[in-house]
Short mmCIF file of C-alpha atoms in Angstrom, two decimals:
data_model
loop_
_atom_site.label_atom_id
_atom_site.label_comp_id
_atom_site.label_asym_id
_atom_site.label_seq_id
_atom_site.Cartn_x
_atom_site.Cartn_y
_atom_site.Cartn_z
CA MET A 955 5.68 11.61 11.13
CA ARG A 956 3.18 11.53 13.75
CA LEU A 957 0.41 9.02 13.65
CA ARG A 958 -2.73 10.53 15.11
CA ARG A 959 -5.67 9.07 13.57
CA VAL A 960 -6.19 5.68 11.74
CA LEU A 961 -9.56 4.62 9.89
CA VAL A 962 -10.11 1.13 9.09
CA ALA A 963 -12.75 0.25 6.66
CA THR A 964 -14.16 -3.37 6.91
CA ASP A 965 -16.97 -5.39 4.82
CA LEU A 966 -17.13 -7.77 8.05
CA SER A 967 -15.29 -10.53 6.22
CA GLU A 968 -12.31 -12.50 7.79
CA GLY A 969 -9.97 -10.72 5.57
CA ALA A 970 -11.07 -7.32 6.66
CA GLY A 971 -10.83 -8.80 10.17
CA ALA A 972 -7.20 -8.99 9.70
CA ALA A 973 -7.01 -5.30 8.42
CA VAL A 974 -8.83 -4.32 11.76
CA ARG A 975 -6.48 -6.17 13.66
CA ARG A 976 -3.44 -4.71 11.97
CA ALA A 977 -4.97 -1.19 12.30
CA ALA A 978 -5.43 -1.52 15.67
CA ASN A 979 -1.77 -2.75 16.41
CA LEU A 980 -0.47 0.31 14.70
CA ALA A 981 -2.67 2.73 16.37
CA ALA A 982 -1.57 1.35 19.61
CA ALA A 983 1.91 1.35 18.82
CA HIS A 984 1.68 5.08 17.82
CA GLY A 985 -0.70 6.32 20.46
CA ALA A 986 -3.17 7.09 17.57
CA GLU A 987 -6.83 7.19 17.85
CA LEU A 988 -8.66 4.06 15.70
CA THR A 989 -11.81 4.50 13.94
CA VAL A 990 -13.61 1.32 12.70
CA LEU A 991 -15.97 1.81 9.57
CA SER A 992 -18.34 -0.24 7.69
CA VAL A 993 -20.34 0.86 4.96
CA LEU A 994 -23.75 -0.34 3.93
CA PRO A 995 -25.21 0.38 0.41
CA PRO A 996 -28.37 2.07 0.10
CA SER A 997 -30.03 -0.95 -1.63
CA LEU A 998 -29.84 -2.96 1.39
CA ALA A 999 -33.01 -4.17 2.85
CA GLN A 1000 -34.04 -2.57 6.35
CA ASP A 1001 -34.27 -6.23 7.72
CA LEU A 1002 -30.99 -6.88 6.27
CA SER A 1003 -29.68 -3.75 7.38
CA THR A 1004 -30.56 -4.36 10.99
CA PHE A 1005 -29.01 -7.87 10.81
CA ALA A 1006 -25.82 -6.31 9.45
CA GLY A 1007 -25.89 -4.03 12.21
CA HIS A 1008 -25.92 -6.94 14.59
CA ALA A 1009 -22.93 -8.61 12.66
CA PHE A 1010 -20.89 -5.35 12.62
CA ASP A 1011 -21.20 -5.23 16.57
CA SER A 1012 -19.92 -8.94 16.55
CA HIS A 1013 -17.06 -8.32 14.08
CA VAL A 1014 -15.82 -5.27 16.19
CA ALA A 1015 -15.99 -7.09 19.49
CA THR A 1016 -14.00 -9.81 17.82
CA HIS A 1017 -11.01 -7.89 16.07
CA ALA A 1018 -11.12 -4.23 17.46
CA PRO A 1019 -9.96 -3.10 20.81
CA ALA A 1020 -12.44 -1.67 23.28
CA TRP A 1021 -11.25 1.81 23.17
CA ALA A 1022 -11.95 2.04 18.99
CA ASP A 1023 -14.41 4.49 17.68
CA VAL A 1024 -16.93 2.63 15.64
CA ARG A 1025 -18.97 3.81 12.65
CA LEU A 1026 -21.78 2.19 10.57
CA ARG A 1027 -22.84 4.32 7.81
CA THR A 1028 -25.07 3.85 4.51
CA GLY A 1029 -24.03 5.28 1.22
CA PRO A 1030 -21.73 4.52 -1.70
CA VAL A 1031 -19.04 2.27 -0.50
CA SER A 1032 -16.07 3.99 -1.93
CA GLY A 1033 -17.05 7.68 -1.43
CA THR A 1034 -18.20 7.17 1.88
CA ILE A 1035 -14.96 5.54 2.85
CA LEU A 1036 -12.98 8.34 1.31
CA ALA A 1037 -15.24 11.01 2.97
CA GLU A 1038 -14.87 9.70 6.39
CA ALA A 1039 -11.16 9.65 5.93
CA ALA A 1040 -11.33 13.28 4.99
CA ASP A 1041 -13.84 14.09 7.78
CA LEU A 1042 -11.50 12.46 10.44
CA ALA A 1043 -8.55 13.88 8.83
CA ALA A 1044 -6.93 10.39 9.05
CA ASP A 1045 -3.11 9.93 8.55
CA LEU A 1046 -3.65 6.28 7.68
CA LEU A 1047 -6.43 4.35 6.06
CA VAL A 1048 -6.45 0.48 6.25
CA LEU A 1049 -8.30 -1.78 4.19
CA GLY A 1050 -8.62 -5.41 3.36
CA ALA A 1051 -7.24 -6.50 0.09
CA ASN A 1052 -10.25 -8.82 -0.86
CA GLY A 1053 -13.26 -9.13 1.06
CA ASP A 1054 -15.30 -12.18 0.80
CA ARG A 1055 -18.55 -10.18 -0.08
CA GLY A 1056 -19.52 -9.66 3.78
CA PHE A 1057 -22.99 -7.71 4.41
CA ALA A 1058 -21.66 -4.90 3.14
CA GLY A 1059 -20.47 -6.24 -0.20
CA ALA A 1060 -17.75 -3.88 -0.56
CA PHE A 1061 -13.97 -4.94 -1.00
CA VAL A 1062 -13.77 -7.22 -3.97
CA GLY A 1063 -10.40 -6.06 -5.30
CA HIS A 1064 -11.77 -3.09 -7.35
CA THR A 1065 -13.23 -1.27 -4.40
CA THR A 1066 -9.91 -1.57 -2.86
CA ALA A 1067 -7.93 -0.38 -5.72
CA ASN A 1068 -10.20 2.59 -6.42
CA VAL A 1069 -10.08 3.75 -2.57
CA ALA A 1070 -6.40 3.32 -2.81
CA HIS A 1071 -6.02 5.40 -6.09
CA ALA A 1072 -8.44 8.44 -4.87
CA SER A 1073 -7.38 8.51 -1.38
CA GLY A 1074 -5.58 11.80 0.04
CA CYS A 1075 -3.94 9.75 2.95
CA PRO A 1076 -1.42 7.04 2.89
CA VAL A 1077 -3.51 3.84 2.27
CA LEU A 1078 -2.40 0.32 3.85
CA VAL A 1079 -3.66 -3.05 2.26
CA VAL A 1080 -3.75 -5.85 4.39
CA ARG A 1081 -3.35 -9.23 2.67
CA THR A 1082 -1.48 -11.47 5.52
CA PRO A 1083 -2.69 -12.82 8.88
CA VAL A 1084 -1.77 -10.51 11.92
CA ASN A 1085 -1.32 -11.62 15.61
CA ASP A 1086 -2.32 -9.14 18.28
CA ALA A 1087 1.35 -8.41 19.15
CA SER A 1088 2.95 -8.71 15.51
CA ASP A 1089 4.72 -5.95 14.15
CA TYR A 1090 6.32 -5.77 10.45
CA ALA A 1091 9.63 -7.60 10.27
CA THR A 1092 10.95 -6.85 6.81
CA VAL A 1093 9.71 -3.80 4.76
CA LEU A 1094 10.64 -3.38 1.16
CA LEU A 1095 10.68 0.35 -0.17
CA ALA A 1096 9.86 0.61 -3.65
CA VAL A 1097 11.55 3.79 -4.83
CA ASP A 1098 12.90 6.01 -7.84
CA ASP A 1099 14.95 9.02 -6.96
CA SER A 1100 12.19 11.44 -6.57
CA ASP A 1101 11.23 13.87 -3.76
CA GLU A 1102 7.74 11.82 -3.86
CA ALA A 1103 9.36 8.47 -3.38
CA ARG A 1104 11.36 9.99 -0.43
CA ARG A 1105 8.16 11.12 1.33
CA ALA A 1106 6.79 7.50 0.70
CA ALA A 1107 9.84 5.91 2.37
CA GLU A 1108 9.96 8.15 4.84
CA PHE A 1109 6.43 7.27 5.94
CA GLY A 1110 6.90 3.83 5.59
CA MET A 1111 9.84 3.64 8.00
CA ALA A 1112 8.34 5.84 10.34
CA LEU A 1113 5.40 3.65 10.52
CA THR A 1114 7.45 0.60 11.21
CA PRO A 1115 10.57 1.52 13.14
CA SER A 1116 11.48 -1.78 14.34
CA ALA A 1117 11.48 -3.25 10.89
CA VAL A 1118 14.19 -4.05 8.61
CA HIS A 1119 14.07 -1.66 5.62
CA ILE A 1120 15.36 -2.43 2.12
CA VAL A 1121 15.46 0.20 -0.58
CA ALA A 1122 14.79 -1.40 -3.82
CA HIS A 1123 14.70 0.11 -7.31
CA VAL A 1124 13.73 -1.48 -10.45
CA SER A 1125 15.36 -0.16 -13.68
CA VAL A 1126 13.38 -0.81 -16.98
CA VAL A 1127 14.63 0.20 -20.62
CA ILE A 1128 11.75 2.21 -21.82
CA GLY A 1129 10.34 0.83 -25.10
CA GLU A 1130 11.88 -2.29 -24.79
CA HIS A 1131 9.02 -4.12 -26.74
CA LEU A 1132 9.38 -1.36 -29.72
CA LEU A 1133 13.17 -1.88 -29.64
CA ARG A 1134 12.54 -5.57 -30.21
CA LEU A 1135 10.28 -5.22 -32.88
CA ARG A 1136 12.57 -2.86 -34.73
CA GLY A 1137 15.12 -5.78 -34.78
CA LEU A 1138 17.40 -4.77 -31.60
CA GLY A 1139 18.55 -8.11 -30.24
CA GLU A 1140 18.60 -9.22 -26.68
CA SER A 1141 22.22 -8.71 -26.19
CA ASP A 1142 21.73 -5.20 -27.37
CA ILE A 1143 18.84 -4.71 -24.93
CA ASP A 1144 20.86 -6.35 -22.07
CA ASP A 1145 23.62 -3.73 -22.79
CA LEU A 1146 20.90 -1.08 -22.42
CA ARG A 1147 19.87 -2.12 -19.29
CA GLU A 1148 23.22 -2.42 -17.91
CA ALA A 1149 23.83 1.24 -19.02
CA SER A 1150 20.54 2.14 -17.28
CA LEU A 1151 21.52 0.52 -14.11
CA ALA A 1152 25.18 2.03 -14.05
CA GLU A 1153 23.36 5.48 -14.30
CA ILE A 1154 20.72 5.23 -11.74
CA ARG A 1155 22.51 3.14 -9.28
CA PRO A 1156 24.79 6.13 -7.85
CA ARG A 1157 21.40 8.01 -7.46
CA ILE A 1158 19.60 5.49 -5.58
CA GLU A 1159 22.30 4.88 -3.42
CA ALA A 1160 22.57 8.74 -2.58
CA PHE A 1161 18.79 8.69 -2.16
CA ALA A 1162 18.95 5.98 0.33
CA ALA A 1163 21.92 7.70 2.15
CA ARG A 1164 19.79 10.91 2.65
CA LEU A 1165 17.19 8.69 4.42
CA ASP A 1166 16.77 8.89 8.40
CA PRO A 1167 17.17 6.37 9.49
CA ARG A 1168 19.55 4.89 6.97
CA PRO A 1169 17.82 1.76 5.54
CA ASP A 1170 19.38 -1.58 6.01
CA THR A 1171 20.01 -2.88 2.31
CA VAL A 1172 19.87 -1.05 -0.94
CA VAL A 1173 18.88 -3.19 -4.17
CA VAL A 1174 19.09 -1.89 -7.67
CA GLY A 1175 18.33 -4.42 -10.49
CA PRO A 1176 16.71 -4.63 -13.77
CA GLY A 1177 13.16 -5.60 -14.69
CA THR A 1178 9.71 -4.52 -14.70
CA PRO A 1179 7.75 -3.73 -11.32
CA GLN A 1180 5.04 -6.49 -11.85
CA ARG A 1181 7.59 -9.09 -12.25
CA ALA A 1182 10.60 -7.66 -10.14
CA LEU A 1183 9.26 -6.37 -7.34
CA PRO A 1184 7.14 -9.65 -6.43
CA GLU A 1185 10.45 -11.61 -6.57
CA LEU A 1186 12.15 -9.15 -4.35
CA ALA A 1187 9.66 -9.13 -2.02
CA SER A 1188 9.68 -13.01 -1.92
CA ARG A 1189 13.56 -13.00 -1.86
CA TYR A 1190 13.60 -11.06 1.29
CA LEU A 1191 10.82 -12.16 2.94
CA ALA A 1192 9.19 -8.73 3.08
CA ASP A 1193 5.87 -8.43 4.70
CA LEU A 1194 5.16 -4.87 3.80
CA VAL A 1195 5.85 -3.33 0.50
CA VAL A 1196 6.08 0.50 0.37
CA THR A 1197 5.42 2.69 -2.75
CA GLY A 1198 4.46 6.33 -3.73
CA SER A 1199 1.15 6.50 -5.72
CA GLY A 1200 2.22 9.46 -8.14
CA SER A 1201 3.43 13.03 -8.23
CA SER A 1202 2.66 16.32 -9.35
CA THR A 1203 2.99 15.98 -12.91
CA ARG A 1204 0.46 14.05 -15.20
CA PHE A 1205 3.15 11.92 -16.45
CA GLU A 1206 4.66 11.00 -13.28
CA ARG A 1207 1.33 10.23 -11.88
CA VAL A 1208 0.73 7.87 -14.74
CA LEU A 1209 4.39 6.19 -14.25
CA LEU A 1210 4.37 5.90 -10.56
CA GLY A 1211 0.57 5.31 -10.51
CA GLY A 1212 1.29 2.23 -12.77
CA VAL A 1213 4.05 0.88 -10.48
CA ALA A 1214 1.64 1.16 -7.29
CA GLN A 1215 -1.12 -0.44 -9.17
CA SER A 1216 1.17 -3.16 -10.07
CA VAL A 1217 2.54 -3.60 -6.64
CA LEU A 1218 -1.19 -3.95 -5.37
CA ARG A 1219 -2.09 -6.49 -7.90
CA HIS A 1220 1.07 -8.48 -7.89
CA VAL A 1221 2.56 -8.56 -4.55
CA ARG A 1222 1.39 -11.03 -1.94
CA SER A 1223 2.62 -9.07 1.13
CA ASP A 1224 0.87 -6.13 2.80
CA VAL A 1225 0.95 -2.88 0.51
CA LEU A 1226 1.24 0.66 1.65
CA ILE A 1227 0.60 3.28 -1.01
CA VAL A 1228 1.51 6.77 -0.07
CA ARG A 1229 0.43 9.91 -2.09
#
């Protein structure tokens, strides 16, 4: 994986400033071009638009390197970000997780989620503060044994070559709730979980063995993504979680897309979603 072009979109909030700094660090580390984008809604009055333009200049001077390309656009926020990413053929799109409703009024959770869901390139959602020279130290790769998960893991590992990489698979018994409603006891459900883990563990270990470089740790455990993955991220002090956004069939897109949405919603670290 060669990172050539990084696009970071900012709403001028402090949280988005951290995203700009993270994007600048990654672009510099990989010798990539960096574009910093802010989008003003069309409804913004002309006098406030001028003020916002000055605020954008100040924001860029504070958080971005001097060599960055900067773009201030007017239009629908999500659509404009996606169009710029496509126009640039960006290899990575970086967003803040939640804005403070800066002048662009953009990234208040749902906008970030919408862009991450629709983006044709990998999306890095930045939640945590970043120092000018900091790299990701520990990366949790949330996987199944599919080709799509392999590509996501490989992209995440290539993006963070100096990190410790942990492959994690969470195994859930499909229809647990319905089984309980039909009278199946917890011990029986535990037995089903153990059987599911016994079946999937060799496949995940084989999956990890095919990755290059080989990850440092492989973890296979029971639970739902929204509960187990945040716990694993906290246990291993992961500062980045990587997941795929879906694959070719509708069912797989719904299933894996649900995991990506769950990770984005519940994990407190940065999140990289790879389509």
